[in-house]
XYZ file of C-alpha atoms in Angstrom:
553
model
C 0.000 0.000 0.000
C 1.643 3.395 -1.005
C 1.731 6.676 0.604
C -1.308 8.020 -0.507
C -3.563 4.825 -0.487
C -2.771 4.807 3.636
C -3.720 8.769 3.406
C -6.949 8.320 2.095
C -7.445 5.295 4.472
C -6.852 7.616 7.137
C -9.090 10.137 5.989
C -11.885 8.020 5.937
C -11.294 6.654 9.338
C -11.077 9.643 11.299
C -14.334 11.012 11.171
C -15.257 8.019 12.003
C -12.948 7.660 15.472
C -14.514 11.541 15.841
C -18.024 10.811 15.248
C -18.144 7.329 18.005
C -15.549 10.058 20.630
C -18.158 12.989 20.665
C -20.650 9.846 21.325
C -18.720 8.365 24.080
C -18.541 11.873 25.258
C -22.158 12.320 25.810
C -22.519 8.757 27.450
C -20.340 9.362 29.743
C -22.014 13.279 30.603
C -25.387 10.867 30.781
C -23.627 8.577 33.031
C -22.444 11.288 35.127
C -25.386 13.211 35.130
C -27.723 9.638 36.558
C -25.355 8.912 39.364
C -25.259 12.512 40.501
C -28.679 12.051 40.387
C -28.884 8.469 42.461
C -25.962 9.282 44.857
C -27.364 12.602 46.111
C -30.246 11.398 47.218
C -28.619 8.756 49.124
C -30.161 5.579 47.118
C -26.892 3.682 47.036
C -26.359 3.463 50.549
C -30.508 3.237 51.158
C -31.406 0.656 48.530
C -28.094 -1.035 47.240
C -25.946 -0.772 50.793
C -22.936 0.975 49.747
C -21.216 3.954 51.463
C -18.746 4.342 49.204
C -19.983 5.802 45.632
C -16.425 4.226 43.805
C -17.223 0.968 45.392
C -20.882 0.477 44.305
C -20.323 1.769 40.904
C -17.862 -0.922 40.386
C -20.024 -3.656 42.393
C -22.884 -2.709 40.750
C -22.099 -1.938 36.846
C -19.937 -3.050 34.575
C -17.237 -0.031 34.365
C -13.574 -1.238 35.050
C -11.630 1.101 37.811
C -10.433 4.218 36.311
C -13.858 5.116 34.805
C -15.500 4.328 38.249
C -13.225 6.166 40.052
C -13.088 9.055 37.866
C -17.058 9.490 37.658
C -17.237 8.696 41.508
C -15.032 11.552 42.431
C -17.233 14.324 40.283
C -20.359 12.989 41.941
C -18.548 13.287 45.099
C -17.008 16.633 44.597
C -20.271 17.871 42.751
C -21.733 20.078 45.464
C -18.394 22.110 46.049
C -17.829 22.577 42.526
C -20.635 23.733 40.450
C -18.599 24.939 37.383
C -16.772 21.879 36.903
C -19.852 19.918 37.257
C -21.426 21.739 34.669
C -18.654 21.486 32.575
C -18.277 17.702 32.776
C -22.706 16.909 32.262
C -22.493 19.491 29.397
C -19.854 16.946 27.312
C -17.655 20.138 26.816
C -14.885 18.577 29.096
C -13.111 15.289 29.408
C -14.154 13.161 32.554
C -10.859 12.508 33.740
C -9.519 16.133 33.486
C -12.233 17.333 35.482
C -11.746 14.111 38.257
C -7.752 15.263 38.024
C -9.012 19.024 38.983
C -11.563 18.431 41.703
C -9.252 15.831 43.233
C -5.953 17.840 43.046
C -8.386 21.190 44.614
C -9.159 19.318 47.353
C -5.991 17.539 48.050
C -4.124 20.941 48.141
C -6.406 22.250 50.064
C -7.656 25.270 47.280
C -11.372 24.313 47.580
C -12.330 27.982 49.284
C -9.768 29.077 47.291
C -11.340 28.559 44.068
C -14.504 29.661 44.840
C -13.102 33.903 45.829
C -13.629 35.833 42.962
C -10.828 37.964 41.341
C -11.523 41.463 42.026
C -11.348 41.735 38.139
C -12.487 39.138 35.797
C -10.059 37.191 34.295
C -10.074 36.718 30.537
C -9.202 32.900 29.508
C -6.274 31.954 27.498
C -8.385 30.198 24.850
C -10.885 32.728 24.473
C -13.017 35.893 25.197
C -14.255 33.907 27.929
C -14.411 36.097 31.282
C -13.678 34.060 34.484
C -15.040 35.494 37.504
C -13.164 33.230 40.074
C -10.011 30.372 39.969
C -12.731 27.532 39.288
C -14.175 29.141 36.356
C -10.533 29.317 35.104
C -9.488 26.211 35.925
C -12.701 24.830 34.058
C -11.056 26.664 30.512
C -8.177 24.487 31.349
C -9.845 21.074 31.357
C -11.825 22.339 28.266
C -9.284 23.351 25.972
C -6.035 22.252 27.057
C -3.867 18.979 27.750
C -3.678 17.369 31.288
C 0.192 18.614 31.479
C -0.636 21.975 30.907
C -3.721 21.438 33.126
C -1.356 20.095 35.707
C 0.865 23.217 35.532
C -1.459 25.760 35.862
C -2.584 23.986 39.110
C 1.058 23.728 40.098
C 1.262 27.786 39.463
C -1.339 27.923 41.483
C 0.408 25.881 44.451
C 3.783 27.892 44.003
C 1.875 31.296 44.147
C -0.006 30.429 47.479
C 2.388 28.974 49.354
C 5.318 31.181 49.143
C 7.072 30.728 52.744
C 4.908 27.421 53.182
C 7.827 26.049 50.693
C 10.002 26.760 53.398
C 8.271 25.078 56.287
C 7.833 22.147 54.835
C 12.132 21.804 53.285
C 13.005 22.115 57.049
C 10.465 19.644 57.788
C 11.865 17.115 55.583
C 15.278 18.016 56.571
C 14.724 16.755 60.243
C 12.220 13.710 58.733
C 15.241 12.209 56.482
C 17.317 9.579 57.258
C 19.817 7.276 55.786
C 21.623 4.367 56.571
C 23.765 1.778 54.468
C 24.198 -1.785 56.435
C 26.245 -4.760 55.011
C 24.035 -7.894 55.652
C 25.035 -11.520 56.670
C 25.196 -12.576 53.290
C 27.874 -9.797 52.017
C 25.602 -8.087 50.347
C 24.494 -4.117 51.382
C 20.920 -2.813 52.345
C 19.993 0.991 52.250
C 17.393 1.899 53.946
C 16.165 5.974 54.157
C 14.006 8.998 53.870
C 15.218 11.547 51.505
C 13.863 15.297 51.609
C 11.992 16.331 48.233
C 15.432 18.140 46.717
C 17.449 15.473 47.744
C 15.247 12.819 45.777
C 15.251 15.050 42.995
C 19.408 14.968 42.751
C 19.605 11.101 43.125
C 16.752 10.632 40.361
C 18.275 13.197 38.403
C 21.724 11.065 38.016
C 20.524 8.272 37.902
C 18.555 9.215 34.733
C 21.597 10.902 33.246
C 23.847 8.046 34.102
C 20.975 4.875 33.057
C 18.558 6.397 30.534
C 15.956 3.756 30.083
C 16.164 0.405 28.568
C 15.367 0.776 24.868
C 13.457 -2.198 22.469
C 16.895 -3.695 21.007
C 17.563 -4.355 24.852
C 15.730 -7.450 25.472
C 16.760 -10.688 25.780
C 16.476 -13.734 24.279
C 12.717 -14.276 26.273
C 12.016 -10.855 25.004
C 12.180 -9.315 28.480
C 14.064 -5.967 29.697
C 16.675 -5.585 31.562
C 15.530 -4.592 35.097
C 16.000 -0.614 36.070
C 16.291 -1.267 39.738
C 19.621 -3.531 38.965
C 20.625 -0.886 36.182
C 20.515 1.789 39.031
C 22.325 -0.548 41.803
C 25.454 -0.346 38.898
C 25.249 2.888 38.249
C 25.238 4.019 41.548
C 28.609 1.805 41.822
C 29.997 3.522 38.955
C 29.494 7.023 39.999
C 30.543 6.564 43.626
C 34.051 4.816 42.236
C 34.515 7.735 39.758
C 33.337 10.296 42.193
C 35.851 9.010 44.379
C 39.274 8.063 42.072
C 38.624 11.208 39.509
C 40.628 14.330 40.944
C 38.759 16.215 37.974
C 34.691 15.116 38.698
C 32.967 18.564 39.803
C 32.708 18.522 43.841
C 31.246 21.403 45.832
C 29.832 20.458 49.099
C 29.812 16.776 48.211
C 27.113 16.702 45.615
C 27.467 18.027 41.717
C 25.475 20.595 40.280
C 22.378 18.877 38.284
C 19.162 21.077 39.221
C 18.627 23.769 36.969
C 16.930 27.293 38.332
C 15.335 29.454 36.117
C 14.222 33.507 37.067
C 14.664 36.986 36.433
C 15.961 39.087 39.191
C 12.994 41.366 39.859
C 10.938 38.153 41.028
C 13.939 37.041 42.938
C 13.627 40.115 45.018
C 10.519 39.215 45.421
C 8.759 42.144 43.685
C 5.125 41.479 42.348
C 5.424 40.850 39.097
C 2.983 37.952 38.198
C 5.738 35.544 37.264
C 7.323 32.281 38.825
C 10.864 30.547 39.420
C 11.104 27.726 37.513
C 13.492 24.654 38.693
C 14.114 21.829 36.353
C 10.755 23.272 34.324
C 8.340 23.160 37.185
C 7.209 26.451 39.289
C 8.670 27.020 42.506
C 7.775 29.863 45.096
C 10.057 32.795 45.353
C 10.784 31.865 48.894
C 12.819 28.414 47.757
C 14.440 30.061 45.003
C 16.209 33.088 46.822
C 17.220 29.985 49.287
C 18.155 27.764 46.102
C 19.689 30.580 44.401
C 22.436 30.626 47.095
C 23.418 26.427 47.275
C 26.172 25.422 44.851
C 24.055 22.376 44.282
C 21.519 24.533 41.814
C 22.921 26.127 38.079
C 21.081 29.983 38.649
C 19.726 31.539 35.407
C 18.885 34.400 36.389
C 18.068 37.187 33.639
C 16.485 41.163 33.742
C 13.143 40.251 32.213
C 12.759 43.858 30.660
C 15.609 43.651 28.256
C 15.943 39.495 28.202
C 19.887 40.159 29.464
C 21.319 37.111 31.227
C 22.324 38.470 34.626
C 23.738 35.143 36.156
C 24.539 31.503 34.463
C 25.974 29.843 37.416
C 28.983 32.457 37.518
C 31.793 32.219 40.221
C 30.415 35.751 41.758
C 27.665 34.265 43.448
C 29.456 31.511 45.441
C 32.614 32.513 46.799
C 35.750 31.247 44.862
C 38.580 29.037 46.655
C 40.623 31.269 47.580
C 37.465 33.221 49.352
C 36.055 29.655 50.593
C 39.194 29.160 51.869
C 39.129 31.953 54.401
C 35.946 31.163 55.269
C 37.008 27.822 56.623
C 39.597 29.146 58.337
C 37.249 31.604 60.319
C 35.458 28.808 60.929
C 36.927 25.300 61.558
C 34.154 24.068 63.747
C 31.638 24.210 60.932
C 28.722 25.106 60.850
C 28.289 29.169 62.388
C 24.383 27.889 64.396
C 25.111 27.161 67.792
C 25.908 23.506 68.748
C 25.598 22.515 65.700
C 27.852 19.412 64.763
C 27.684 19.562 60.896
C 31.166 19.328 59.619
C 32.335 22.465 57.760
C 32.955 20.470 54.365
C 28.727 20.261 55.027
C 28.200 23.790 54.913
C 27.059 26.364 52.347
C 27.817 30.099 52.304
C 25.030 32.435 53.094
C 24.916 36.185 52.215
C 23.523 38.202 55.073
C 22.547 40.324 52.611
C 20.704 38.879 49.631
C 22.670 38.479 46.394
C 19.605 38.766 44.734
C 19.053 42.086 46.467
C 22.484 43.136 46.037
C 24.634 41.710 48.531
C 28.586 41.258 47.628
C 30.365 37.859 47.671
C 32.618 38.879 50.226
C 34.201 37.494 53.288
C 32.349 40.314 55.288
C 28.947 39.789 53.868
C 29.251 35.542 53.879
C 29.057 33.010 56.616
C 29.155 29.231 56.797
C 25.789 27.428 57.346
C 24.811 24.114 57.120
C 22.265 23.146 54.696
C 19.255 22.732 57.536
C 20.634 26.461 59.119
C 20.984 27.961 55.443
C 17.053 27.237 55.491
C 16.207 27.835 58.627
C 17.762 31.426 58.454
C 16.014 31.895 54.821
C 12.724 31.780 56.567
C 12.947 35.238 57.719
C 12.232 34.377 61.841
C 16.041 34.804 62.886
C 17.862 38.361 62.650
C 21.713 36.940 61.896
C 24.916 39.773 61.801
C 28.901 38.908 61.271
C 30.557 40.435 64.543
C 33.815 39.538 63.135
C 35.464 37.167 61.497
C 33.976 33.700 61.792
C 31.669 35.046 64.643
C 28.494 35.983 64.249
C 25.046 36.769 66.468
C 21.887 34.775 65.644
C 18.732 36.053 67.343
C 15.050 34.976 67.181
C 13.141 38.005 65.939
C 9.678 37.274 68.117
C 11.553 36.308 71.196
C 14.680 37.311 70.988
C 16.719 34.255 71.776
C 20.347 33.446 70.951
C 20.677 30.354 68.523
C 22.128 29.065 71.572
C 19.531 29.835 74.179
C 17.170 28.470 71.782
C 19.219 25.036 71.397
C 18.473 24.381 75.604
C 15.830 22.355 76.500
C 12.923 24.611 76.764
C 13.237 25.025 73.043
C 14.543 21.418 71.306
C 11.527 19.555 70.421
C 13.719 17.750 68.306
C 17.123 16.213 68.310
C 19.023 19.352 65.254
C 16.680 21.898 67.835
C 13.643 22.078 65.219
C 11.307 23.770 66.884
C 7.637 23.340 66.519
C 6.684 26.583 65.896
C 8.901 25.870 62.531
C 6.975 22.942 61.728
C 4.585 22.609 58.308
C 1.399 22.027 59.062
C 1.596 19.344 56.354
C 3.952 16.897 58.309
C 3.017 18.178 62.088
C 1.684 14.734 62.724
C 5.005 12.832 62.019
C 7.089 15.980 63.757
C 4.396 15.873 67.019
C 4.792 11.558 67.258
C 8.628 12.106 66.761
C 9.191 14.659 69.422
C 6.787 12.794 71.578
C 8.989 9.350 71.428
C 12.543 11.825 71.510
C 10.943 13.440 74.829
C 10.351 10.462 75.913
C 13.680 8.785 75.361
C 15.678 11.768 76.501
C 13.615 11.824 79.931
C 15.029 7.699 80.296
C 18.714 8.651 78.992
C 18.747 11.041 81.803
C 17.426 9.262 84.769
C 19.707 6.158 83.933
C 22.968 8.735 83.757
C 21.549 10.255 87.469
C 21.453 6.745 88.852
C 25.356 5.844 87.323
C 26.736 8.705 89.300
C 24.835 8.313 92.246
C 26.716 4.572 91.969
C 29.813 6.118 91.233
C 29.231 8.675 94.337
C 26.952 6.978 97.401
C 28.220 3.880 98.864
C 26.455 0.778 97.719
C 24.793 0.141 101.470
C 23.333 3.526 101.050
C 22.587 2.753 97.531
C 20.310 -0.227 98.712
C 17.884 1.854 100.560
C 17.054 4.152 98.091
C 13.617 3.325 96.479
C 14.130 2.385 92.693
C 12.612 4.931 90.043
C 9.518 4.042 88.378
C 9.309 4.831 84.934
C 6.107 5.570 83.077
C 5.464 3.016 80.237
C 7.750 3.069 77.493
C 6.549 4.289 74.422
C 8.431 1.609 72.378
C 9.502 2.662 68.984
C 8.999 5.065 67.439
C 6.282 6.205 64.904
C 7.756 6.108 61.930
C 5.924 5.992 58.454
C 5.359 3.209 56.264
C 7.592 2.273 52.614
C 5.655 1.837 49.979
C 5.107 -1.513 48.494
C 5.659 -3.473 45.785
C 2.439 -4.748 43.929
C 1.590 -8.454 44.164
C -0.965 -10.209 42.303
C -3.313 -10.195 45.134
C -2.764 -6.720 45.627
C -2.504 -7.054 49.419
C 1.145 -8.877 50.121
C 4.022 -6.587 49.925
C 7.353 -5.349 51.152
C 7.646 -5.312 55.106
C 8.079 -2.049 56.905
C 11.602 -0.530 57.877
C 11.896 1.604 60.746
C 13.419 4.815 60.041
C 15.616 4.566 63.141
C 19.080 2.452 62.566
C 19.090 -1.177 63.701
C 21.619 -0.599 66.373
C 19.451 2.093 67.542
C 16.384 1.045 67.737
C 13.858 0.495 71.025
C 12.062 -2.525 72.352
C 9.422 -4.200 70.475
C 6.104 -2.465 70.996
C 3.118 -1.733 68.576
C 1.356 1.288 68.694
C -2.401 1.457 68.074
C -2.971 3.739 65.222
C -4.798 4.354 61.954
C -3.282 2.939 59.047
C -3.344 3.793 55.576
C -4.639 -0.073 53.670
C -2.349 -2.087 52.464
C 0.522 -1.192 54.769
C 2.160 -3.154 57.718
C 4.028 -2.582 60.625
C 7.858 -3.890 61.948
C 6.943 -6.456 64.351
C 10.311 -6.635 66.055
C 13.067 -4.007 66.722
C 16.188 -4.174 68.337
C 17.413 -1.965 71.397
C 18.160 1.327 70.940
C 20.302 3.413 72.896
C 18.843 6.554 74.219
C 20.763 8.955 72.822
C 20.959 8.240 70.018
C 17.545 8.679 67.080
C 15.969 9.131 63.686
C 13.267 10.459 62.338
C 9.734 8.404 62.956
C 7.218 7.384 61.105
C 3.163 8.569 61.074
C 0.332 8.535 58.952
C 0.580 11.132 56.453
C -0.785 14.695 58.187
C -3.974 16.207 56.669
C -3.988 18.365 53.580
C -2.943 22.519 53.605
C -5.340 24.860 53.592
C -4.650 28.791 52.728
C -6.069 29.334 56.333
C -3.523 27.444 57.553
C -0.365 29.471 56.004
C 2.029 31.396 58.460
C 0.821 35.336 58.500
């Protein structure tokens, strides 16, 4: 069959495909349209005995998962969103785009959100169409555009609302993660961890550079490809041995520079001017990018948006050169400048007290040496911090007024780096509140067993005998720590055991802890001892989603 034989083929069976699509379009608005009918009047749970609407769609009619699922989340969802509805019975949007919206509204917590109107209307980008509130533009969206652009406009969205939120929830991650590598009986290594969102995004990063996926021509003689998981465990081998032998592989701070941040400076100062940061494509808040802007671990372009001029392209002005870095160590050989803090100084990034974005000189007098949890902690704008000299500086807590190193006692460290909870995102409170809990806990134990050594070491043992032993409340056991994800079985119910997030030589006595679980996820039954003073980060259920009430003023 030639060239234009398979064009006129195709020509004949496309209006065809669009005729039976416009069809299947106005089944499924039908469809819609008699369950949102059924469902709010309760029938399925009166007459058929189903709470769920998902579950007796799929129990009751012959509609595999996605569909169900899809259709159950718009009936659902229908009384909080009237212009999607209408969008989705009218046939003029696709189901699933309009399940993807209401869901992801809800999830991120946007639902009052989208109902505020703009104090203007908002034209639509695919028409004359005038949007009185975020709903009615979001609605143009699943109308006339693709679920990635969709997707992005709702990520714009996220970015724009949750400026210093960003923030919040970095430093929660920061004290969350964990890592540990452990050689096993058999010679082989486990590695077990929690990585923060940035960290996860490096690792996946190289490994996608260094593996890209297995193509066709790959398979073997069974026709099967070759598995990415053991693809990643050799490239991982291969970077670490050429990361370590190569005296020319790029190091700065122990990582390389793979995340790329895109801006122009006026919305790095943080001046209004409708536009977002964009890192590795995807917008970010201004918040995160003035703090990403400083790390060595991001490439900056940063560009005056008036005249298109490239201002920055990862240039040695913004980070301090050797010979400058150099000095800075030698002001400060502990490390880190925050109070008791043990983070080596090859750990630590250089911070401009002030901004570079705003100005501030790469210079010895204008730089100091924070570790990567600090660097963020400073960046969220509730700690004043000054140079007093070299390697010296003065840290101070802007509503109380606190040293770094008053605030490290114990009145302040609800956590073991001294995160305090009034820095905690109000997305992973849950998991911060169960950790601190279990480290309170723990700390209260380490320090009535160290009383009672030197009392041993002090009182004579026939004294020692009459003194009544201390009773200790009941030990909270491990602690909460949240569950891995598994792998998928046939069933759909076995899977991968749980790992604790705190090492095996550190972990407490056996003890489960009665709590709401997520289905399909199971618990560590046993745990080793843990010494206690020594921890990790727990484990929880996942915290509720954000809402804009909920943002810091």
């Amino acid at each position: 069959m030639n060239g234009t034989d398979r064009n006129s083929q195709a020509a004949a069976l496309r209006p065809q495909i669009d005729s039976l699509t416009t069809q299947l379009c106005a089944v499924e608005a039908n469809l819609l349209r008699a369950v949102i009918a059924y469902t709010s009047q309760g029938l399925h749970k009166e007459c058929d005995g189903f709470s769920g609407i998902r579950d007796w769609i799929k129990e009751s009619f012959s509609l595999n998962e996605a569909c169900a699922g899809q259709i159950a989340s718009i009936a659902r969802l229908s009384p909080k969103f009237k212009h999607l509805t209408e969008a989705a019975l009218a046939g003029t949007a696709r189901i699933d785009a309009i399940a993807y919206a209401m869901r992801r509204i809800e999830r991120e917590g946007l639902t009052v959100f989208s109902r505020v109107p703009y104090p203007a209307p908002v034209e639509s980008p695919y028409g004359a169409t005038l949007c009185r509130t975020p709903e009615e533009l979001i609605r143009e969206y699943c109308i006339h555009s693709t679920r990635a652009e969709l997707a992005e406009h709702l990520d714009r969205i996220c970015a724009e609302l949750f400026d210093q939120q960003s923030l919040l929830d970095e430093l929660s991650q920061q004290s969350l993660a964990w890592l540990e590598v452990n050689q096993r009986p058999d010679g082989m290594w486990d590695i077990e961890g929690l990585l923060t969102d940035d960290t996860g995004k490096l690792i996946s990063n190289v490994l996608k550079t260094a593996v890209p996926p297995p193509r066709q021509e790959d398979r073997d003689s069974d026709g099967l490809l070759p598995r990415v998981s053991g693809r990643n465990a050799e490239a991982l081998h291969q970077m670490a041995a050429a990361y370590g032998t190569d005296p020319s592989a790029p190091k700065r701070h122990g990582h390389t520079a793979t995340l790329n941040l895109t801006c122009d400076l006026a919305t790095l100062r943080g001046e209004k001017t409708g536009r977002l940061p964009m890192l590795d494509g995807k917008p970010i808040s201004v918040a995160k990018a003035r703090l990403l802007a400083c790390e060595a671990g991001i490439i900056p372009s940063v560009f005056d948006y008036s005249t298109g001029e490239a201002i920055e392209l990862g240039r040695a002005k913004r980070l301090p050169n050797t010979a400058l870095r150099h000095k800075l160590e030698l002001e400060q050989p502990g490390g880190c400048a925050w109070s008791g803090c043990r983070a080596p100084i090859s750990w630590t990034e250089a911070h401009h007290l002030e901004h570079w974005a705003d100005g501030g000189s790469t210079t010895a007098e204008n730089l100091v040496l924070l570790c990567r949890f600090h660097h963020g902690r400073i960046h969220t704008n509730k700690w004043d911090i000054a140079k007093t000299g070299p390697g010296q500086v003065s840290i101070r807590h802007k509503r109380t007024g606190c040293t770094d190193e008053e605030w490290e006692a114990d009145l302040f460290k609800d956590l073991p780096n001294g995160h305090d909870s009034s820095e905690w995102s109000p997305t992973y409170r849950r998991e911060l509140t169960d950790y601190a809990a279990w480290y309170a806990q723990k700390s209260m134990e380490a320090t009535i067993v160290k009383t009672r050594e030197r009392l041993r070491e002090t009182v004579p043992a026939k004294e020692m005998a009459h003194v009544a032993p201390v009773v200790m409340r009941e030990d909270p056991g491990d602690s909460p720590f949240l569950t891995c994800p598994q792998r998928a079985t046939a069933e759909g119910s076995a899977g991968r055991s749980q790992r604790s997030p705190i090492p095996k030589g550190d972990r407490a006595p056996q003890h489960v802890r009665g709590s709401s679980r997520s289905p399909g996820r199971d618990r560590t039954a046993s745990l080793r001892q843990r010494e206690p003073d020594r921890t990790r980060p727990p484990r929880s259920a996942p915290a509720p989603p954000l809402t804009p009430s909920s943002l810091p003023a």
